[in-house]
Amino acid sequence: MKMTIEAFQALYCSSVAFGMRKALQAEQGKSDLFQAVEILKNEKQDLEQQITELKQRAEQADRRAAETRLAEERKHTEEIAFLKKANQQLKAQLEGIITPKK
């Protein structure tokens, strides 16, 4: 009977020690996970900021491209109008030269 009690006491001490080790491991694991979560939150925030900056840069590039395209279209339209006017003037001069004067 005495040996049985001693065996149970040894088993109890062993199980208490095992429980303490597991509790410490769990606490350490929890702490590690909290640190990992904080790191990931910071990375997420940095990435969101990069997304915002890249969207702004893309919008600016689109605006600049639209402005450039509009300016080129305007310049092209003006050039066509100038060339048409010059063509009309040259036609008029040519008609004046070709048609016999009375």
Coordinates of C-alpha atoms in Angstrom, one line a residue:
M1 CA 0.0 0.0 0.0
K2 CA 2.8 2.4 0.9
M3 CA 4.4 1.7 -2.5
T4 CA 1.2 2.4 -4.3
I5 CA 0.9 5.8 -2.5
E6 CA 4.5 6.6 -3.3
A7 CA 3.9 5.7 -7.0
F8 CA 0.8 7.9 -7.1
Q9 CA 2.7 10.7 -5.5
A10 CA 5.5 10.4 -8.0
L11 CA 3.0 10.2 -10.8
Y12 CA 1.3 13.3 -9.4
C13 CA 4.6 15.3 -9.2
S14 CA 5.5 14.2 -12.7
S15 CA 2.1 15.2 -14.1
V16 CA 2.3 18.6 -12.2
A17 CA 5.7 19.2 -13.7
F18 CA 4.5 18.2 -17.1
G19 CA 1.5 20.5 -16.8
M20 CA 3.8 23.4 -15.7
R21 CA 6.1 22.8 -18.7
K22 CA 3.2 22.8 -21.1
A23 CA 1.7 25.9 -19.5
L24 CA 5.1 27.7 -19.9
Q25 CA 5.4 26.5 -23.5
A26 CA 1.9 27.7 -24.3
E27 CA 2.6 31.1 -22.7
Q28 CA 5.8 31.4 -24.7
G29 CA 4.0 30.3 -27.9
K30 CA 1.3 32.9 -27.1
S31 CA 3.8 35.6 -26.7
D32 CA 5.5 34.6 -30.0
L33 CA 2.2 34.7 -31.8
F34 CA 1.4 38.1 -30.4
Q35 CA 4.7 39.4 -31.6
A36 CA 4.1 37.8 -35.0
V37 CA 0.7 39.4 -35.2
E38 CA 2.2 42.9 -34.4
I39 CA 4.8 42.4 -37.1
L40 CA 2.1 41.4 -39.6
K41 CA -0.1 44.3 -38.7
N42 CA 2.9 46.7 -39.3
E43 CA 3.6 45.0 -42.6
K44 CA 0.0 45.3 -43.6
Q45 CA -0.1 49.0 -42.7
D46 CA 3.1 49.6 -44.8
L47 CA 1.6 47.7 -47.7
E48 CA -1.6 49.7 -47.5
Q49 CA 0.4 52.9 -47.5
Q50 CA 2.3 51.7 -50.6
I51 CA -1.0 50.9 -52.3
T52 CA -2.3 54.4 -51.6
E53 CA 0.9 56.0 -52.9
L54 CA 0.9 53.8 -56.1
K55 CA -2.7 54.6 -56.8
Q56 CA -2.0 58.4 -56.5
R57 CA 1.0 58.0 -58.8
A58 CA -1.1 56.1 -61.3
E59 CA -3.9 58.7 -61.2
Q60 CA -1.3 61.5 -61.7
A61 CA 0.2 59.6 -64.6
D62 CA -3.2 59.1 -66.2
R63 CA -4.0 62.8 -65.7
R64 CA -0.7 63.8 -67.3
A65 CA -1.3 61.5 -70.2
A66 CA -4.8 62.9 -70.8
E67 CA -3.5 66.4 -70.7
T68 CA -0.7 65.6 -73.1
R69 CA -3.1 63.8 -75.4
L70 CA -5.4 66.8 -75.3
A71 CA -2.6 69.2 -76.0
E72 CA -1.4 67.1 -78.9
E73 CA -4.9 66.9 -80.4
R74 CA -5.3 70.7 -80.0
K75 CA -2.0 71.2 -81.7
H76 CA -2.9 68.8 -84.5
T77 CA -6.3 70.5 -85.0
E78 CA -4.6 73.9 -85.2
E79 CA -2.0 72.6 -87.6
I80 CA -4.7 71.1 -89.9
A81 CA -6.6 74.4 -89.8
F82 CA -3.5 76.4 -90.7
L83 CA -2.6 74.0 -93.5
K84 CA -6.2 74.2 -94.9
K85 CA -6.1 78.0 -94.8
A86 CA -2.7 78.0 -96.5
N87 CA -4.0 75.6 -99.1
Q88 CA -7.0 77.8 -99.7
Q89 CA -4.7 80.9 -100.1
L90 CA -2.5 79.0 -102.5
K91 CA -5.5 77.8 -104.5
A92 CA -6.7 81.3 -104.7
Q93 CA -3.4 82.6 -105.9
L94 CA -3.1 79.7 -108.4
E95 CA -6.7 80.5 -109.7
G96 CA -5.6 84.1 -110.0
I97 CA -2.6 83.2 -112.0
I98 CA -4.4 80.6 -114.2
T99 CA -7.6 82.5 -115.0
P100 CA -7.1 85.0 -117.8
K101 CA -7.7 88.5 -116.9
K102 CA -10.3 90.4 -118.9

